[in-house]
Short mmCIF file of C-alpha atoms in Angstrom, two decimals:
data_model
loop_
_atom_site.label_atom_id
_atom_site.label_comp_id
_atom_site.label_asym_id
_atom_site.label_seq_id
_atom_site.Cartn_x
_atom_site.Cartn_y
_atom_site.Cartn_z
CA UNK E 1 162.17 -88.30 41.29
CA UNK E 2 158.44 -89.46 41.60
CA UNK E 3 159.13 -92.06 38.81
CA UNK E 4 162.30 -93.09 40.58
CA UNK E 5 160.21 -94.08 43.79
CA UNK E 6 157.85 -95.30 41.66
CA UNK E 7 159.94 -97.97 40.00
CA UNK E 8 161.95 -98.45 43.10
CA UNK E 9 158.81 -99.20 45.19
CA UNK E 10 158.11 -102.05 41.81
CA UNK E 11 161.75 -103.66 42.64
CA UNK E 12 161.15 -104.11 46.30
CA UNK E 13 157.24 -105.66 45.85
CA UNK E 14 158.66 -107.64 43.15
CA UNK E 15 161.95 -109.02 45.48
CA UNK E 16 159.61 -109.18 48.22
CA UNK E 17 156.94 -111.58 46.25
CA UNK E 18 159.65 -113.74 45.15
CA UNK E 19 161.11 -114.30 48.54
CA UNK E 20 158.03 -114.95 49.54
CA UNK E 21 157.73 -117.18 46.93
CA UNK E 22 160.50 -119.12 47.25
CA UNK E 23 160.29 -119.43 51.25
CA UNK E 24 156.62 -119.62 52.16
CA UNK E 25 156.04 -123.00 50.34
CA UNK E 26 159.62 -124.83 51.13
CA UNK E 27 158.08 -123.69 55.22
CA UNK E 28 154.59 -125.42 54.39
CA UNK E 29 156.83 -128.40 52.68
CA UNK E 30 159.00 -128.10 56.58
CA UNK E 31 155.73 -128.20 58.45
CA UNK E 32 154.00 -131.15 56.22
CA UNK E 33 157.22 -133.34 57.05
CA UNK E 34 156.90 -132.59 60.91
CA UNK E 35 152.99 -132.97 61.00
CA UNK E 36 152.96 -136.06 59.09
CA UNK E 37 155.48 -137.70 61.08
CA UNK E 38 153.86 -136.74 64.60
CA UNK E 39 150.23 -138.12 62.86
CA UNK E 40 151.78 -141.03 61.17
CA UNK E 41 154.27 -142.25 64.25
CA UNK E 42 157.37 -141.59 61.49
CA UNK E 43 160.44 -141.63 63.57
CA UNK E 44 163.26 -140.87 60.58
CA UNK E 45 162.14 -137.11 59.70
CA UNK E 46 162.07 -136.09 63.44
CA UNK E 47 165.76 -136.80 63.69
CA UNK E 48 167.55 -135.21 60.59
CA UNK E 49 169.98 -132.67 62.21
CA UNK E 50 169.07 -132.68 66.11
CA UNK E 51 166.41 -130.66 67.04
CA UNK E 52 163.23 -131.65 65.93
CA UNK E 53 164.88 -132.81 62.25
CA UNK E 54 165.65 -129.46 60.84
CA UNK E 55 167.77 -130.61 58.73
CA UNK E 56 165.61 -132.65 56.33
CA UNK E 57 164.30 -130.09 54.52
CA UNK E 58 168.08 -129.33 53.44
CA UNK E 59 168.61 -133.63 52.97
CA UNK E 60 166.31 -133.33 50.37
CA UNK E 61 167.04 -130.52 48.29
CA UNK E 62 170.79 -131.66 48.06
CA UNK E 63 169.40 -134.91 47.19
CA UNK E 64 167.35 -133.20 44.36
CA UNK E 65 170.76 -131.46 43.19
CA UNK E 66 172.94 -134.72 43.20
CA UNK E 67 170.39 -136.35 40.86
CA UNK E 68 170.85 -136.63 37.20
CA UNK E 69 168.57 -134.50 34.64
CA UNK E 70 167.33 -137.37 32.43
CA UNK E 71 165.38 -136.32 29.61
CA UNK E 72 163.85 -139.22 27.64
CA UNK E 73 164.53 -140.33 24.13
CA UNK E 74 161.44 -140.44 22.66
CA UNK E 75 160.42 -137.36 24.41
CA UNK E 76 159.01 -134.09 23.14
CA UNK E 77 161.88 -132.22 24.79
CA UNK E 78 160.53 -128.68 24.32
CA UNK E 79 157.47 -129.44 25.77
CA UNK E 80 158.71 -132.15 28.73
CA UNK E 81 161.39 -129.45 30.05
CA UNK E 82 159.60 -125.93 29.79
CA UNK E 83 156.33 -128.05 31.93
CA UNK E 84 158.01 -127.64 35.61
CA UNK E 85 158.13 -123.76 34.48
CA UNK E 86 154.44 -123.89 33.42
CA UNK E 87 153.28 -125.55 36.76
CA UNK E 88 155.64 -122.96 38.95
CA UNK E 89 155.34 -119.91 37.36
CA UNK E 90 151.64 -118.80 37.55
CA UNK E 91 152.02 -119.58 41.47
CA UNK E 92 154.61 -116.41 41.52
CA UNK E 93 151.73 -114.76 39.48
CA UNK E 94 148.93 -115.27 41.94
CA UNK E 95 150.90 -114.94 45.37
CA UNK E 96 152.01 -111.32 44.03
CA UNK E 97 148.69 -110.62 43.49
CA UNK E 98 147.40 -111.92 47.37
CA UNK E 99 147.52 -109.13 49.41
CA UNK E 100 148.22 -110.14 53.30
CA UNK E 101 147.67 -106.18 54.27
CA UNK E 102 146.39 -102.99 52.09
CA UNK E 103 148.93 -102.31 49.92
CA UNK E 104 151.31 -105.20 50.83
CA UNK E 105 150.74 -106.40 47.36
CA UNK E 106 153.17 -107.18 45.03
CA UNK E 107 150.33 -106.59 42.20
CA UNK E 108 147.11 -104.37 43.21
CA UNK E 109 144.85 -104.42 40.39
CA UNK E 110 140.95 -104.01 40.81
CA UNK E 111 140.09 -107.13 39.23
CA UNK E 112 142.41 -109.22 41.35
CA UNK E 113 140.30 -112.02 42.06
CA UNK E 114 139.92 -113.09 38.23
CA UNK E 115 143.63 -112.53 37.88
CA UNK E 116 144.41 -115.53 40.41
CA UNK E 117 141.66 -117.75 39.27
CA UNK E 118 143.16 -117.54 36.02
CA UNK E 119 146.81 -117.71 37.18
CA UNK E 120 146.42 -120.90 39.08
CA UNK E 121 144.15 -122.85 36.31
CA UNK E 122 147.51 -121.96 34.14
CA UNK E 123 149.46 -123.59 36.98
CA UNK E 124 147.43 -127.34 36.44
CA UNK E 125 148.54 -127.22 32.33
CA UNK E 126 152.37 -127.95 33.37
CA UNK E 127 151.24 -131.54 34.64
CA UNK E 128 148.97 -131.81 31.26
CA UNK E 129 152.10 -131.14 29.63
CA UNK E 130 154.59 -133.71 31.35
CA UNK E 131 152.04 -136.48 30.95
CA UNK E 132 151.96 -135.50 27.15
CA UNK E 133 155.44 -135.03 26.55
CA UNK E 134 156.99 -137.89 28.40
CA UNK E 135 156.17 -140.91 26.15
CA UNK E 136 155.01 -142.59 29.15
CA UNK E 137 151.76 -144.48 28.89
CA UNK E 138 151.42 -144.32 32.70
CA UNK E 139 152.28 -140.54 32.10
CA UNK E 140 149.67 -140.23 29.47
CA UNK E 141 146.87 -141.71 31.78
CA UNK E 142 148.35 -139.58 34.55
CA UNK E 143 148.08 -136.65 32.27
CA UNK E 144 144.05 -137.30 31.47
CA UNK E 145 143.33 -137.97 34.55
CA UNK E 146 144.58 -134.51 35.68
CA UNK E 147 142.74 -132.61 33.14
CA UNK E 148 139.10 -134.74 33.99
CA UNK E 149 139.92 -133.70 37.32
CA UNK E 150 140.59 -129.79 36.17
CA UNK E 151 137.95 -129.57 34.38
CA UNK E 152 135.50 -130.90 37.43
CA UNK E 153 136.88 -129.04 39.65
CA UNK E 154 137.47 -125.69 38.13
CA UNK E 155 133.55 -124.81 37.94
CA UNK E 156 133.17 -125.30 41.61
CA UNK E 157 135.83 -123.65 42.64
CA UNK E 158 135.32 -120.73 40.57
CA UNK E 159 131.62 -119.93 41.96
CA UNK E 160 132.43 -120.18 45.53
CA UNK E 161 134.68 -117.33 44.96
CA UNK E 162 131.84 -115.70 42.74
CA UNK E 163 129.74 -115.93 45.59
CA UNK E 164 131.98 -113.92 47.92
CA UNK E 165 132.51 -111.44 45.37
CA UNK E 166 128.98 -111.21 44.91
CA UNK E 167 128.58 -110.67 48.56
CA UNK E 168 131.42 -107.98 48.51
CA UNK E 169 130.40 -106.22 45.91
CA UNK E 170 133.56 -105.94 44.35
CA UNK E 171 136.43 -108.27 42.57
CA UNK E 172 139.37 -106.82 44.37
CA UNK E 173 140.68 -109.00 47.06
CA UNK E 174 141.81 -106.20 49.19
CA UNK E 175 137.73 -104.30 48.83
CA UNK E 176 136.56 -107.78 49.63
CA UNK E 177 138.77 -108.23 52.88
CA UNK E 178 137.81 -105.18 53.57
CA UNK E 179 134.01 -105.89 53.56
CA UNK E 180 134.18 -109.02 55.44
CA UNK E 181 131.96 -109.12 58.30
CA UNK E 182 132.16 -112.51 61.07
CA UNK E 183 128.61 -112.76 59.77
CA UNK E 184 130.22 -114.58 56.13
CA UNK E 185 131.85 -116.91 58.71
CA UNK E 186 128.03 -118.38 58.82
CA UNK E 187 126.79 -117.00 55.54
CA UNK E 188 129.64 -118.26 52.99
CA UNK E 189 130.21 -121.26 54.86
CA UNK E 190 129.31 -123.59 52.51
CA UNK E 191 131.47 -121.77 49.66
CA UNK E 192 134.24 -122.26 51.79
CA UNK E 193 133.75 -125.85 51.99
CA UNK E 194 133.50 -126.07 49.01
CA UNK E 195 136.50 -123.97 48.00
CA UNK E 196 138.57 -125.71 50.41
CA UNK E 197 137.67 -129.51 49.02
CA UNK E 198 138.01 -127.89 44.99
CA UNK E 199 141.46 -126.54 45.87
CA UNK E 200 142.95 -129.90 47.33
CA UNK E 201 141.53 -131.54 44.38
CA UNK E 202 142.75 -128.71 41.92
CA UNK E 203 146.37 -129.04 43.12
CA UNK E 204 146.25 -132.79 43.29
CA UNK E 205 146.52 -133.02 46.92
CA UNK E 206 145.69 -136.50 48.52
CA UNK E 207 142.94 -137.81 49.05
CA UNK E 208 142.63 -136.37 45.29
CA UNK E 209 145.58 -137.35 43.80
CA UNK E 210 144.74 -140.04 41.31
CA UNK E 211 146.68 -137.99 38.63
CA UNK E 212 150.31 -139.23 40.71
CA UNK E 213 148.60 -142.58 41.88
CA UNK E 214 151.81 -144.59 42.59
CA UNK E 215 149.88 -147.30 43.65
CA UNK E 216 148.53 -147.16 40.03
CA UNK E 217 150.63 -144.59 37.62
CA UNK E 218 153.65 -145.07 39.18
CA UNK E 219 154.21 -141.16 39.62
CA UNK E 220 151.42 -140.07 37.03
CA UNK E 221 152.46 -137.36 34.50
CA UNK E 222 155.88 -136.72 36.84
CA UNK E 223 157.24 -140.57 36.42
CA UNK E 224 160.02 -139.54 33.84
CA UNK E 225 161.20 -136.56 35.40
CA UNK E 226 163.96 -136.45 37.95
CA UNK E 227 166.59 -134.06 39.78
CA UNK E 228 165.55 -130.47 40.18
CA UNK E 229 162.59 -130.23 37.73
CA UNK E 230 160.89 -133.08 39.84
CA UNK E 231 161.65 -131.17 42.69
CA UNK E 232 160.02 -127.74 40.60
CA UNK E 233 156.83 -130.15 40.38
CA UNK E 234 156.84 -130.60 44.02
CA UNK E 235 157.43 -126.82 44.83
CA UNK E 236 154.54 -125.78 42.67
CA UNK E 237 152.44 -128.64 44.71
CA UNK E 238 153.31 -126.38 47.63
CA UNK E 239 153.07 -123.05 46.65
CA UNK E 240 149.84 -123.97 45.28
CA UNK E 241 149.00 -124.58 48.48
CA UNK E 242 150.21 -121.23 49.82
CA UNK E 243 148.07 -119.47 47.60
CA UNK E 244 144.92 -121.76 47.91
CA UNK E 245 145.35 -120.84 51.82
CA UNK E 246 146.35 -117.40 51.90
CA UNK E 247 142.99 -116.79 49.28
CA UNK E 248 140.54 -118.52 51.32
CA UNK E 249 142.52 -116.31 54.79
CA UNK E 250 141.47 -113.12 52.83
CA UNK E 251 138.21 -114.65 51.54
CA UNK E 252 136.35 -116.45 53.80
CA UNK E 253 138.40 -115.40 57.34
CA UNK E 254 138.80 -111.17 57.06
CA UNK E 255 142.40 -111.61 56.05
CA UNK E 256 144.43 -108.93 58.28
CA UNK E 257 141.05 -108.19 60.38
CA UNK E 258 142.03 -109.32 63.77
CA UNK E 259 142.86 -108.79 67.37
CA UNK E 260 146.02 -107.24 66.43
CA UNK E 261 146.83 -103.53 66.03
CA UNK E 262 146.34 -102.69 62.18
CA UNK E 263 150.51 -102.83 61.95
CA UNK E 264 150.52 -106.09 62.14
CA UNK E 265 147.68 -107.04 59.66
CA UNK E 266 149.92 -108.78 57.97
CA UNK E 267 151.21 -111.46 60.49
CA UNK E 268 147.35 -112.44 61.09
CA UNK E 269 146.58 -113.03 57.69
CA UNK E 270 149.80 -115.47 57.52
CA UNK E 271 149.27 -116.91 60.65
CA UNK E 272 145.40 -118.25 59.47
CA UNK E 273 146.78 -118.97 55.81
CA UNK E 274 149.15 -121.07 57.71
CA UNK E 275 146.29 -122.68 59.91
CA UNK E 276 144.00 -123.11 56.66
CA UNK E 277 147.67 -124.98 55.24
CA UNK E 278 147.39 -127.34 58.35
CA UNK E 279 144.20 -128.03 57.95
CA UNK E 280 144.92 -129.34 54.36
CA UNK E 281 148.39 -130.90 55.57
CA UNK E 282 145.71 -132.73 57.89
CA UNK E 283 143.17 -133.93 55.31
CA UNK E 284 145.62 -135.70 53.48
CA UNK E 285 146.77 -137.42 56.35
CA UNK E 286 143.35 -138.46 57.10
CA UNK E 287 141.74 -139.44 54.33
CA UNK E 288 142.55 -142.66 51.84
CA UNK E 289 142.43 -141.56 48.35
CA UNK E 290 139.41 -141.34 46.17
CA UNK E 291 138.82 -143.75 43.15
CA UNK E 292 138.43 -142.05 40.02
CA UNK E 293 134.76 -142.41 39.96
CA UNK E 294 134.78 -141.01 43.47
CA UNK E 295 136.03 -138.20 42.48
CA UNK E 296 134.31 -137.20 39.80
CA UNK E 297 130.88 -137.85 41.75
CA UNK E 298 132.10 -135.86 44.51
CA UNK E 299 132.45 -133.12 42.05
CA UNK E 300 129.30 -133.01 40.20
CA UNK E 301 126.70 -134.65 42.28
CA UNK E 302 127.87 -132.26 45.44
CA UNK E 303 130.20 -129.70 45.11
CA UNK E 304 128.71 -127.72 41.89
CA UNK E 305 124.85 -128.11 43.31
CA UNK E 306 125.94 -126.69 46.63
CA UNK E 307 128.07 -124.03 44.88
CA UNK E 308 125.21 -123.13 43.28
CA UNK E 309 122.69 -122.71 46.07
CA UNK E 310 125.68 -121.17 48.09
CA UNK E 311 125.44 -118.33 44.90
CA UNK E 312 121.55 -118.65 45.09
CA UNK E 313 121.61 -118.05 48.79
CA UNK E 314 124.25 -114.78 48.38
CA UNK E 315 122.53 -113.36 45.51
CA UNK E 316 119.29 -113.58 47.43
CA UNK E 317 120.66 -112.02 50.52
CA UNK E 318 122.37 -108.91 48.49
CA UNK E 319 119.08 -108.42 46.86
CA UNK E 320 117.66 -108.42 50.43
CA UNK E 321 120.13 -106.52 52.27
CA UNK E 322 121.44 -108.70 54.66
#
C-alpha cells in the first residue's frame, strides 16, 4: 500500500508540473500581449474577443495550427525537427524541480539548485541546433550569435546563484528559501541584478536578442521554422521566463515567506514570480536592443566583476557571521 501512495503521489506531482507547465507560460505570453499594448499605445490586441482581448491568446495558437510544417530541403531533418523539443523540454525539467511551497515540488532533490542551472543551459542548445540545421546563413549567424551570448552569460549567471547558496549554506532551493532573511534583500542585491540582466540575456529576451534580430537575421536560428514548432520556440521563450522568475522569487525574495498564513505559501511565491515576470515583460519594452559588441561588454566588463565581488562580499560575510 505504502508503494501505491508512493507512486500515486509521483503521478499527481508529475500531472501537476506539466499543467503547470503548459499554463503558467501561455498566462505570462497573455499578460506580455496586454502590457505591451497598454505601454506601446497598441489598440488591435486589446480588442480580440470583447473584454480586454481575451481572445488573442486563442487567435494565435489556431493561427500556429493552420500553418504548414515546412521542413527545408537541404536541411538536416533529424536535427532541425527534434530542436523545438531540445529548447522546451529542460524547461519541464527545471519548473518540476522549483518548489513554490515545502514539498510542492514536482522533484525534491538536495542538490536542486545545480539541477536547474544545468536544465536550463540544456534549454539554449535547441536554438544552437535550428541555426545549424536549417541551411540558413542568416540561421547560421543567428545560431553563433546565441552560443557567444551563452557562453557570456552562463558564468555570471551561475555565481550569483553560487553566492546565495553560499550564503544559505545549502544547494537545495527549498533549505535556501527557508534561510532567507529580508536582510539578503540588501546583502544579495547585486547578485540579483545581476541574475536578473544574465537571465533576459540567457533566454534571448529583448534588449538581448541579437540571436532573432529581424532587423538583421530575419528571425535568427528560428527563420525556417513555421506552424507549431515555431510556436514550441516561442513557448520555451516563455517558460524560460517562468522559471528564471519563479528562481529568483525563491532566491532572492523568501519564496512562500510572506504575510500570508503558511497555507497559502504557495500563492505568494507565484504572485512575486509573476511580479519579477513583469518586471522583465517591462525591460523589454523599455529598452532598444543591444549591438553585439554591447552585449558582450556588458557581460564581461560588468556583470562577471560584480558577480564576483557579490561572491567576495558573501563569502566574507559567512566567514564573519553576518
Amino acid at each position: 500500500m505504502g508503494s501505491a501512495v508512493t507512486l500515486l503521489e509521483a503521478a499527481l506531482r508529475a500531472v501537476a508540473a506539466l499543467a503547470a507547465f503548459l499554463v503558467l507560460p501561455l498566462l505570462v505570453g497573455q499578460a506580455e500581449h496586454k502590457v505591451m499594448a497598454h505601454m506601446q499605445g497598441r489598440l488591435g490586441p486589446m480588442y480580440a474577443g470583447g473584454f480586454h482581448g481575451w481572445a488573442q491568446l486563442v487567435a494565435d495558437g489556431v493561427k500556429f495550427l493552420q500553418k504548414e510544417d515546412v521542413t527545408p530541403a537541404a536541411a538536416d531533418r533529424w536535427v532541425f525537427r527534434l530542436a523545438p523539443a531540445v529548447a522546451l523540454v529542460p524547461y519541464l525539467l527545471a519548473l518540476a524541480l522549483v518548489p513554490v511551497h515545502p514539498g510542492l515540488a514536482a522533484v525534491d532533490v538536495p542538490g536542486s539548485v545545480l539541477l536547474v542551472l544545468a536544465a536550463t543551459s540544456v534549454g539554449a542548445l535547441g536554438t544552437l541546433m535550428a541555426g545549424w540545421s536549417s541551411a540558413n546563413k542568416y540561421s547560421l549567424i543567428g545560431g553563433l550569435r546565441a552560443a557567444a551570448q551563452l557562453v557570456s552569460y552562463e558564468l555570471p549567471l551561475v555565481l550569483a546563484v553560487a553566492s546565495v547558496a553560499l550564503a544559505g549554506g545549502s544547494l537545495s532551493l527549498v533549505a535556501l528559501a527557508d534561510a532567507w532573511s529580508p536582510w539578503w534583500l540588501l546583502w544579495q542585491l547585486p547578485g540579483a541584478v545581476v541574475f536578473l540582466v544574465a537571465g533576459a540575456a540567457e533566454l534571448q529576451r529583448p534588449p538581448f536578442d541579437m540571436p532573432v534580430a529581424d532587423a538583421e537575421l530575419v528571425m535568427g536560428a528560428w527563420t525556417e521554422y513555421t506552424g507549431l514548432r515555431f510556436a514550441f520556440f516561442l513557448l520555451a521563450e516563455y517558460a524560460g521566463i517562468v522559471v528564471v522568475s519563479l528562481l529568483f522569487a525563491v532566491l532572492w525574495l523568501g519564496g512562500w515567506h510572506g504575510p500570508v498564513p503558511d497555507a497559502l505559501g504557495w500563492l505568494w511565491t507565484l504572485l512575486k514570480g509573476l511580479a519579477v515576470a513583469l518586471v522583465v515583460v517591462w525591460v523589454r519594452v523599455a529598452w532598444p536592443r543591444l549591438r553585439e559588441d554591447q552585449l558582450q561588454r556588458l557581460a564581461w566588463l560588468w556583470l562577471v566583476p560584480l558577480a564576483l565581488a557579490q561572491l567576495v562580499l558573501t563569502g566574507t560575510g559567512v566567514v564573519l557571521g553576518w
